[in-house]
Coordinates of C-alpha atoms in Angstrom, one line a residue:
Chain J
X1 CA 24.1 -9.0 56.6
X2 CA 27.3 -10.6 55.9
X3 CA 29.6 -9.0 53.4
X4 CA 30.6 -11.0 50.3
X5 CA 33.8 -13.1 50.7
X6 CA 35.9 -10.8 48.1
X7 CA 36.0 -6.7 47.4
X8 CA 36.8 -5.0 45.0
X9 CA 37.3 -1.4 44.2
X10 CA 34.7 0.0 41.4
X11 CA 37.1 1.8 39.8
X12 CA 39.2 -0.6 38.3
X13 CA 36.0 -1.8 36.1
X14 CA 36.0 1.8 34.6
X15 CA 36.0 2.1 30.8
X16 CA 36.9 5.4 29.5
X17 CA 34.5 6.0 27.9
X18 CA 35.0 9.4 24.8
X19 CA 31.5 10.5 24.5
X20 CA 32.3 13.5 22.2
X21 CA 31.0 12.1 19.1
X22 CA 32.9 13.4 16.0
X23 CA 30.9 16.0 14.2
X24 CA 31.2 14.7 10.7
X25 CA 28.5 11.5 10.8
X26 CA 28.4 11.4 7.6
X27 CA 31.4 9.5 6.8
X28 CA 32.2 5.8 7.6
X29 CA 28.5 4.8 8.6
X30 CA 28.9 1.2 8.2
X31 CA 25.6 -1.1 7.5
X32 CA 24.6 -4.7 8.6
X33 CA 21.9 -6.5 7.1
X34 CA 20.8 -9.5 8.2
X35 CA 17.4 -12.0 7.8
X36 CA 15.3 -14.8 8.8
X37 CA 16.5 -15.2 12.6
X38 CA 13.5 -15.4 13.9
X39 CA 11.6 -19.0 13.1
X40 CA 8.3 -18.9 14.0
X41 CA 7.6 -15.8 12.6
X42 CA 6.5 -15.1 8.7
X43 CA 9.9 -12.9 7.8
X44 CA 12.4 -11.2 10.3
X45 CA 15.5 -9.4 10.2
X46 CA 18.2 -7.5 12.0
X47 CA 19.7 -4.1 10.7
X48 CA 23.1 -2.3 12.5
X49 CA 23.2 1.3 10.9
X50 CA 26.1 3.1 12.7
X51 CA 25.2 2.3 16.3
X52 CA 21.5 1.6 15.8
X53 CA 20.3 -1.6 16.1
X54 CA 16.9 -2.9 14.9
X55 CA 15.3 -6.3 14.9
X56 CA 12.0 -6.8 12.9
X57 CA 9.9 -9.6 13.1
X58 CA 6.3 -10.4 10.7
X59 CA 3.9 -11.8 12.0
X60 CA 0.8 -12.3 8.8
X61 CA -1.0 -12.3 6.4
X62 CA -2.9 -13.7 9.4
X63 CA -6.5 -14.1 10.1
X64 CA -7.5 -10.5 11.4
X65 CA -10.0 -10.4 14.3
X66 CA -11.7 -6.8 13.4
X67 CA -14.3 -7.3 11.5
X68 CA -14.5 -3.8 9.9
X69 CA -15.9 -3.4 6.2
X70 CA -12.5 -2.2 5.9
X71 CA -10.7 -5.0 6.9
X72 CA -13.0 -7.2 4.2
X73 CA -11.8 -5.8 1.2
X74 CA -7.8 -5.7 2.1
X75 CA -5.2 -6.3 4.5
X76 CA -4.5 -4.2 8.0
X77 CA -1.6 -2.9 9.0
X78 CA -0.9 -3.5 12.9
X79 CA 3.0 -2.0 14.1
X80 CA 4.3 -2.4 17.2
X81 CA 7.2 -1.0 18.5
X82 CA 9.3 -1.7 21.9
X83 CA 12.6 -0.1 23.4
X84 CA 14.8 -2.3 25.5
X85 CA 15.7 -0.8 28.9
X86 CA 19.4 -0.3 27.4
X87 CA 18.7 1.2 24.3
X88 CA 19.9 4.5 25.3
X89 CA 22.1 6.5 27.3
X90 CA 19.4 6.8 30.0
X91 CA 17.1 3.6 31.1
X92 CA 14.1 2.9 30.2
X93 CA 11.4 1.8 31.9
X94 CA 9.6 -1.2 30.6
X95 CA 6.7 -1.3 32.6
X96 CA 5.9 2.1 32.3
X97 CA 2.8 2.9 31.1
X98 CA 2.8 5.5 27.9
X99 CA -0.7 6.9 27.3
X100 CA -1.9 8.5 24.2
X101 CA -2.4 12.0 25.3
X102 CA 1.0 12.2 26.9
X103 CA 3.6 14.1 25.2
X104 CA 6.5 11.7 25.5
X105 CA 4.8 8.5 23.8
X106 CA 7.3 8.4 21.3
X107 CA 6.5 4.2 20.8
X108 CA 3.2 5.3 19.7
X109 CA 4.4 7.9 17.2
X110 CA 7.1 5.8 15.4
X111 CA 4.5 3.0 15.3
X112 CA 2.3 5.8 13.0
X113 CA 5.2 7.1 11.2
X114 CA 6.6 3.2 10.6
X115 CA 2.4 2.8 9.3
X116 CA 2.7 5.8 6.7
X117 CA 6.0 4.7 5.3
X118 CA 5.0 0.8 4.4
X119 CA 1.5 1.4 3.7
X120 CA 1.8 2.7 0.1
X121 CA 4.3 -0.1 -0.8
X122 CA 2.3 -3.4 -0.1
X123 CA -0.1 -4.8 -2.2
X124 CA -3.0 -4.5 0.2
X125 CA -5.7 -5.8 -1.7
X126 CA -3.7 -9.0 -2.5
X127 CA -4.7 -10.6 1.0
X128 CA -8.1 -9.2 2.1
X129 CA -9.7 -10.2 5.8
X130 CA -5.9 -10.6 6.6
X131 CA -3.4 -8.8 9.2
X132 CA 0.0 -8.1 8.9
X133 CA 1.6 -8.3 12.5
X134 CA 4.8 -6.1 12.3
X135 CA 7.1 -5.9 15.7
X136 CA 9.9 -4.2 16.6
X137 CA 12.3 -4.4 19.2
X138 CA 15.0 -1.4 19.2
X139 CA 17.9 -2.8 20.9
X140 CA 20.4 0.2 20.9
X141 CA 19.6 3.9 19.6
X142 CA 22.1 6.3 18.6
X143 CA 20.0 9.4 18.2
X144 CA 20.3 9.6 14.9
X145 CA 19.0 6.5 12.8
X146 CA 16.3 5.1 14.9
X147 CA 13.6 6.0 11.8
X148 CA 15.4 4.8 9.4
X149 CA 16.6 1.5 10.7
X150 CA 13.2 0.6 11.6
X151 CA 11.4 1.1 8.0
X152 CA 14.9 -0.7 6.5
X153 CA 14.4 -3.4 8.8
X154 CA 10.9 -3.5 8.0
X155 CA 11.1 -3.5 4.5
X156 CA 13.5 -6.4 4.4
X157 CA 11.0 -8.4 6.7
X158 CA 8.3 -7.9 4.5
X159 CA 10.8 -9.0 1.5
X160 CA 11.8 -12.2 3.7
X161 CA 8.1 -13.3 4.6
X162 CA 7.6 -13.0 0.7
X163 CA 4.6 -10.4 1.2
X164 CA 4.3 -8.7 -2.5
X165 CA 5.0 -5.0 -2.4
X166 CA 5.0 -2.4 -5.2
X167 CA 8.7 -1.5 -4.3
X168 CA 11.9 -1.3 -1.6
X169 CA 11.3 1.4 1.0
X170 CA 14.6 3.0 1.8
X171 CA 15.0 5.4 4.3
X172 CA 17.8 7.7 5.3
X173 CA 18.1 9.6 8.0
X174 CA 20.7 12.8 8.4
X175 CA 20.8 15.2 11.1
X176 CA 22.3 18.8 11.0
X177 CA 22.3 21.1 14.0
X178 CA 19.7 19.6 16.1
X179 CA 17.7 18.9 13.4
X180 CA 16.9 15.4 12.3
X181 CA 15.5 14.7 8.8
X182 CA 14.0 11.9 7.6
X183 CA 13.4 10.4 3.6
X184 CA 11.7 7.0 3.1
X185 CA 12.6 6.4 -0.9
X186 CA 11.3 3.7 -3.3
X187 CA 14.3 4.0 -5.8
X188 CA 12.6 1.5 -8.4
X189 CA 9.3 3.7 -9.0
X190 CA 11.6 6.9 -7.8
X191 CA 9.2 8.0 -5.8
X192 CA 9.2 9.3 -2.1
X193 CA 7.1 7.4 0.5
X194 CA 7.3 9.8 3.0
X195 CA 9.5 13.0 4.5
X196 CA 9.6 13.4 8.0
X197 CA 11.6 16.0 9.5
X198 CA 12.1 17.9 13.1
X199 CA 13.6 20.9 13.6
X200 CA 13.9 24.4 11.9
X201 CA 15.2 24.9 8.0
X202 CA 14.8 26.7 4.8
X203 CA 13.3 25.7 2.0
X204 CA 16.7 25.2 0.4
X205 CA 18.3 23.6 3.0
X206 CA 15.6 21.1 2.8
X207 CA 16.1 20.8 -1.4
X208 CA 20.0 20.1 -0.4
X209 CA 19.1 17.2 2.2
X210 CA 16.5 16.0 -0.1
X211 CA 19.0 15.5 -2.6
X212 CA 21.4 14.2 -0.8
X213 CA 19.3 12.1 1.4
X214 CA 18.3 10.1 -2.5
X215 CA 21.6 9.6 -2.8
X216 CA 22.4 7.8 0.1
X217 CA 19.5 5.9 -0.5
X218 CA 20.4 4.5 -3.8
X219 CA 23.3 3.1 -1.7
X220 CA 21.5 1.3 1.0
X221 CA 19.2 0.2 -1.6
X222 CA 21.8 -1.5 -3.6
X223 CA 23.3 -2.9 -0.5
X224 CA 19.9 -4.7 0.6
X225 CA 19.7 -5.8 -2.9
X226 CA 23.0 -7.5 -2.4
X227 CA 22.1 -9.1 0.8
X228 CA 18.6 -10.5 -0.4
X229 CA 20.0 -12.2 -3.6
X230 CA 23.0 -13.6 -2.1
X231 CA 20.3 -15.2 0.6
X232 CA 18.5 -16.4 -2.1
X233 CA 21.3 -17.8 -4.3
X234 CA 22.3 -19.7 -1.1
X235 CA 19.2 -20.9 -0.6
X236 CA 18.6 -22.6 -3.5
X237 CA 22.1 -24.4 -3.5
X238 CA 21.3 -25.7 0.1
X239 CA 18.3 -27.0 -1.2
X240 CA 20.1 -28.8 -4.1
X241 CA 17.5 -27.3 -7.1
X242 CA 18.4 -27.6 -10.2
X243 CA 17.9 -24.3 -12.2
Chain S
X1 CA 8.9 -23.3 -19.0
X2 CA 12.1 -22.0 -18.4
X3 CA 13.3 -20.2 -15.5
X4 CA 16.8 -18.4 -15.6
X5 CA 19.9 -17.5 -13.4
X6 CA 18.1 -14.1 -13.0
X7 CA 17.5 -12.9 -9.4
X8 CA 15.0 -9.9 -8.4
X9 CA 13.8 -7.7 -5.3
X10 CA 10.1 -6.0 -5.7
X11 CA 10.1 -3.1 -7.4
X12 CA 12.5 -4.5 -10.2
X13 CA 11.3 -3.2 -14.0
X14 CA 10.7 -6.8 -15.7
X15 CA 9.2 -6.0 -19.4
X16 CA 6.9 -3.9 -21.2
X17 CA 3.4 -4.9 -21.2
X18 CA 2.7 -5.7 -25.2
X19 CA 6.0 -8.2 -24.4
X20 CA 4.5 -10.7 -21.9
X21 CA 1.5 -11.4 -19.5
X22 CA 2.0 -10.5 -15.6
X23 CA 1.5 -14.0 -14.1
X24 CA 2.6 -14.8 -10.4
X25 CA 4.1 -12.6 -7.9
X26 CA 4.7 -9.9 -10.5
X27 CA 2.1 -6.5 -10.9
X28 CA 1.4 -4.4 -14.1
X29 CA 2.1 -0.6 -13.5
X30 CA 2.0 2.5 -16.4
X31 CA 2.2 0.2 -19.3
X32 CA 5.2 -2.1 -17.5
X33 CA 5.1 -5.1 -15.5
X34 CA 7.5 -5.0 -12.0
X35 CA 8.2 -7.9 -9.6
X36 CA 6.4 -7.4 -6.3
X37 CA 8.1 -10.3 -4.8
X38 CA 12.4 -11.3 -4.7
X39 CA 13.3 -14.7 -6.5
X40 CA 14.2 -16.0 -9.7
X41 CA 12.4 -14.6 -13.1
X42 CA 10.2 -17.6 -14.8
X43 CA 9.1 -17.3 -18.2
X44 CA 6.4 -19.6 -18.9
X45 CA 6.3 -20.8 -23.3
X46 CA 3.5 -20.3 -25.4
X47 CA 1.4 -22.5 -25.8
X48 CA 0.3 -22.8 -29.8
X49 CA -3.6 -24.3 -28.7
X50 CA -4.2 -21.5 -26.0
X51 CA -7.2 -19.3 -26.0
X52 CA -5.1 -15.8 -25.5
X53 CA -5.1 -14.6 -29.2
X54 CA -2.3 -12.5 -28.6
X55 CA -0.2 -15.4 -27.5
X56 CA 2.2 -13.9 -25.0
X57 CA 4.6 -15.5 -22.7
X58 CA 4.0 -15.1 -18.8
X59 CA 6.6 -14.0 -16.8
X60 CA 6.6 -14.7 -13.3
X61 CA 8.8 -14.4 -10.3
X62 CA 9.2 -17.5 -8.2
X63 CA 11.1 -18.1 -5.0
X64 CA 12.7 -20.6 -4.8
X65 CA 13.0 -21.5 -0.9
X66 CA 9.8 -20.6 0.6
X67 CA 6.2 -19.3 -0.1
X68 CA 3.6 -18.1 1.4
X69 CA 0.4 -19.5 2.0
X70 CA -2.7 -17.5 1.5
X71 CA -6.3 -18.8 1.7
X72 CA -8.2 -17.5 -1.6
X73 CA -11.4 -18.6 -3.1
X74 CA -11.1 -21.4 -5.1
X75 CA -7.5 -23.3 -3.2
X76 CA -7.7 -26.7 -1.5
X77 CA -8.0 -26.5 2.2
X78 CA -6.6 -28.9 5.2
X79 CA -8.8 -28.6 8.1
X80 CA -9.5 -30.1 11.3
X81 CA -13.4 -30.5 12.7
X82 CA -13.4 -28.8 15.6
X83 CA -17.6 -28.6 16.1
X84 CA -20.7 -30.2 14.4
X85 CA -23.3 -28.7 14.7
X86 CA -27.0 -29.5 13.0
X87 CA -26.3 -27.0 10.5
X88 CA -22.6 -26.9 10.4
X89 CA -19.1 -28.2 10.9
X90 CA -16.7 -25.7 12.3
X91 CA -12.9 -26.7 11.2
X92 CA -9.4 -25.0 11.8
X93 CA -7.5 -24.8 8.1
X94 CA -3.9 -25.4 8.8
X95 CA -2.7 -25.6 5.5
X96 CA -3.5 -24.0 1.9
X97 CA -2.7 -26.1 -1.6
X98 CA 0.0 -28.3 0.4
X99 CA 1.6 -25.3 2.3
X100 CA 1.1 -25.0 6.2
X101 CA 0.2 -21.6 7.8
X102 CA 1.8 -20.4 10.2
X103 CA -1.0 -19.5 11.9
X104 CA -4.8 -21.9 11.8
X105 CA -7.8 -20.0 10.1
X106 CA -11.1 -21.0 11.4
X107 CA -13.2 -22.3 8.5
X108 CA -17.5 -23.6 8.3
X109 CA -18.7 -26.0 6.0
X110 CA -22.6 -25.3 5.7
X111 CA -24.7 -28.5 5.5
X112 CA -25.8 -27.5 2.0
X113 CA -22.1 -27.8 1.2
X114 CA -21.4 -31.2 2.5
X115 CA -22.8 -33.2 -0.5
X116 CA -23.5 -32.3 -4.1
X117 CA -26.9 -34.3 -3.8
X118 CA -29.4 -34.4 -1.3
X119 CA -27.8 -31.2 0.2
X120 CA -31.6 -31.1 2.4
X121 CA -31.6 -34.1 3.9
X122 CA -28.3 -34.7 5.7
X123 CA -26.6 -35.3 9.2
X124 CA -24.1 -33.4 9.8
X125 CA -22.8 -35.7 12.4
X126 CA -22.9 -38.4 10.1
X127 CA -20.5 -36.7 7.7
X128 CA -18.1 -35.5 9.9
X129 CA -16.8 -36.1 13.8
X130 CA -14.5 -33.8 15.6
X131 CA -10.9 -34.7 15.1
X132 CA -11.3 -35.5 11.5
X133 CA -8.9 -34.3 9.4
X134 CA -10.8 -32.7 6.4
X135 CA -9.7 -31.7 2.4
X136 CA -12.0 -29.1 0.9
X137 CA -12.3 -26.0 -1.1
X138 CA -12.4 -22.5 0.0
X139 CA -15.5 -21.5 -2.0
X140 CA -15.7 -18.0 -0.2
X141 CA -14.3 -15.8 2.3
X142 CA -17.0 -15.8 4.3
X143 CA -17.8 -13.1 7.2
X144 CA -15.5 -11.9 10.2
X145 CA -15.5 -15.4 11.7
X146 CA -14.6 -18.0 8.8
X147 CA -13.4 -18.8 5.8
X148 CA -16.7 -21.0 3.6
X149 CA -15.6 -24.2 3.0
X150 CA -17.3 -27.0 0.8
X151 CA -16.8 -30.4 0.2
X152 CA -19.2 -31.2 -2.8
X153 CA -16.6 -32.6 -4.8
X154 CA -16.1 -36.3 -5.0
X155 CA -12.1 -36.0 -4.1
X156 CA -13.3 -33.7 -0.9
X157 CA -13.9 -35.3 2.4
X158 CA -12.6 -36.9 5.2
X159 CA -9.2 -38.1 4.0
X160 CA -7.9 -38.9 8.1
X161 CA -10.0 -39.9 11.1
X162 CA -10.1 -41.9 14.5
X163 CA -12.9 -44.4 15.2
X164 CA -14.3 -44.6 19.0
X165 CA -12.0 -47.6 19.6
X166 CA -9.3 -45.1 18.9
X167 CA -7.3 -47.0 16.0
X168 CA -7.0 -45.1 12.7
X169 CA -9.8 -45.6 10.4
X170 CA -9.8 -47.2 6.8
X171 CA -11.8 -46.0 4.0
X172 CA -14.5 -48.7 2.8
X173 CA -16.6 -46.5 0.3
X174 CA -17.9 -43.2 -0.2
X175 CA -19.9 -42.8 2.8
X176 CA -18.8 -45.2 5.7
X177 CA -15.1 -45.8 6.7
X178 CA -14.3 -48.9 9.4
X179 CA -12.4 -49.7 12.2
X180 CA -9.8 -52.3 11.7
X181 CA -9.3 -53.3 14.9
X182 CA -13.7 -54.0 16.2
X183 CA -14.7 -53.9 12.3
X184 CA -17.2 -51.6 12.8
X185 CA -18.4 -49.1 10.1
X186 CA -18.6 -45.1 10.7
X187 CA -20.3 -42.9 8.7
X188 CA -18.5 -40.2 7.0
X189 CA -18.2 -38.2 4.0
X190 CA -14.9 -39.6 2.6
X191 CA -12.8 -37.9 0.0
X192 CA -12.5 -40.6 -2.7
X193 CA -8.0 -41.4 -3.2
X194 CA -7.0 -40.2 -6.9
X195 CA -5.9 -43.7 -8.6
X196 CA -2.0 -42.7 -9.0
X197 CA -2.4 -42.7 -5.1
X198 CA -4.3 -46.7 -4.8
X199 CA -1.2 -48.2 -4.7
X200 CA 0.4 -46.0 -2.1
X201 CA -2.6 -46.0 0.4
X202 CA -3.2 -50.4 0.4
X203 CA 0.1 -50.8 1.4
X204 CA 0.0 -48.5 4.2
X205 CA -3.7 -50.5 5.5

């Protein structure tokens, strides 16, 4: 084999790289919201919380092919969830196969969590013998986030493919000591979607995240309010309507 | 109607109940009516000769950009005949109410549903042809398969089709459409043109 017509020394490509990440997390989280990028599909968007970074895309309401009595009377929820190989500080594998009964198919699991935080907040019954195709490609994952950035990005998907839903789901996610906590929030009805958490607590250290956890979401619900009306406003003025 | 300046995301409290009727896009909850969908508020005026005795406005959300389309009993249906069959037509809806999906449905239109008259005694291949492009009604939603589709209306039918030469054909009355090019007729079930539309349509033939 020949060798290549110029060398050079690895080295000099280095980046120093400071992996110790600051313990306070908490502050200077900034947010990115962004929607429609995607075309073909129904709604999309693209969410950058801290390091994460989520694209959503819906596909639906879309003729379903189960023909379940279930499916009849109101719409199915089908989520699909992939990681690209460079999402983390380790690569994954994309062609490995995950199967159910393994322990490590986390896909599988934050497809069912992503499932129990949207389903109370879409009007189901509006679109029976339907399917709504939600897909999400996680293209970087900072440990910390991943759950929340994929219900936001979902729920701003849903808003952009202009599928009714009873209210916003926010969710927030905050981590202390090795435990990671988890609130999905529909500030509007002030009610909680769902609460996942992993790790070990009281039950007053859970009362203080809880709070806390609400109040961060009223934030990141105000900003996704700010980002889906200013869409909207320049929508209309592109298309010249008169109001 | 008026709309307003007023922009909302779902979950937004609109009004009371006993202040207006939930129309389009919006959902009544605990005595309050909410916006399920983000747009612009629309509040449609009373009208003095309606039947609602309580004669409250409805408030809607509308956006303003995009919609979706979502086949429902009772909304106009663009299809294309994909199969006839003897008893009958299989068609692919690509659009609802003059919105295109995004994704085709697959739709059947029963021969009992063709016609309004004689519903026993027709040919389904003289009504429709593969390749026709059809206008009906969504008059159930069917079983796993299809949406039900009729076209027993006289403005239903065959609004676009292709003779065997090719050409495109012109409508000659409600039941035969011919070929400008060889003047032969074809049988089909032709949707009959509203009048504001007369004009429009003999200057294109």
């Amino acid at each position: 084999m020949e060798q290549p017509e110029e060398c050079f020394d690895p080295l000099q490509f280095a980046v120093d790289l400071d992996l110790t990440k600051s313990t306070d997390e908490n502050t200077d989280e900034k947010v990115y919201i962004s929607k429609s990028l995607i075309d073909r599909a129904n709604g999309s968007s693209y969410i950058e919380l801290a390091s994460t970074k989520v694209t959503c895309a819906i596909y639906g309401p879309r003729e379903t092919s189960s023909s379940s009595d279930e499916s009849y009377s109101k719409c199915l929820l089908e989520t699909s969830i992939k990681f690209s190989p460079f999402g983390r500080q380790k690569r994954i594998d994309p062609l490995l196969v995950q199967y159910d009964n393994d322990d490590d198919c986390e896909e599988a699991e934050l497809c069912s969590r992503l499932e129990e935080a949207l389903l109370p907040c879409i009007l189901l019954h509006k679109y029976p013998k339907s399917q709504i195709d939600i897909i999400i490609d996680v293209i970087e994952d900072d440990g910390q986030h991943l759950l929340s950035a994929i219900i936001l990005s979902a729920t701003v998907a849903l808003i952009d493919a202009c599928i009714e839903l009873y209210d916003t789901v926010v969710a927030k996610s905050l981590k202390r000591d090795q435990s990671l906590f988890t609130l999905c929030y529909m500030p509007n009805l002030a009610q909680v979607s769902c609460l996942f958490f992993d790790g070990e607590a009281t039950p007053a250290e859970l009362d203080v995240l809880t709070d806390e956890a609400v109040k961060q979401c009223q934030l990141l619900h105000k900003a996704i309010c700010k980002v889906v009306i200013s869409d909207l406003k320049a929508a209309v003025t592109s298309n010249g309507k008169i109001i | 109607m008026s709309s307003s300046e007023y922009y909302c995301v779902p979950g937004d409290r609109l009004c009371p109940c006993d202040r207006a009727i939930a129309g389009q896009g919006t959902y009544e909850k605990q005595n309050c009516i909410y916006a399920s969908i983000a747009g612009t508020i629309q509040l449609t005026a009373v009208d003095q000769s309606s039947t609602n005795p309580d004669k409250k406005p409805t408030i809607a959300v509308v956006r303003q950009d995009r919609s979706l389309a979502v086949p429902s009993v009772g909304s106009l249906a663009y299809c294309k005949v994909t199969n006839v069959t003897s008893r009958f037509v299989r068609c692919l809806i690509f659009a609802i109410n003059n919105q295109p999906l995004k994704t085709p449905c697959h739709g059947r239109i029963t021969r009992e549903n063709i016609e309004s008259f004689n519903k026993d005694s027709i040919v389904c291949s003289t009504k429709f042809r593969p390749d026709d492009i059809v206008l009906a009604r969504i008059i159930s939603l069917g079983d796993a398969n299809a949406y039900l589709l009729s076209t027993a209306e006289e403005n239903l039918g065959v609004i676009a089709a292709r003779s065997m030469a090719g050409e495109k054909l012109i409508p000659f009355s409600d039941c035969q459409m011919t070929c400008p090019i060889t003047n032969t007729p074809e049988p089909r079930k032709v949707a009959k043109i509203q009048s504001e539309l007369t004009d429009e349509v003999s200057k294109l033939a």
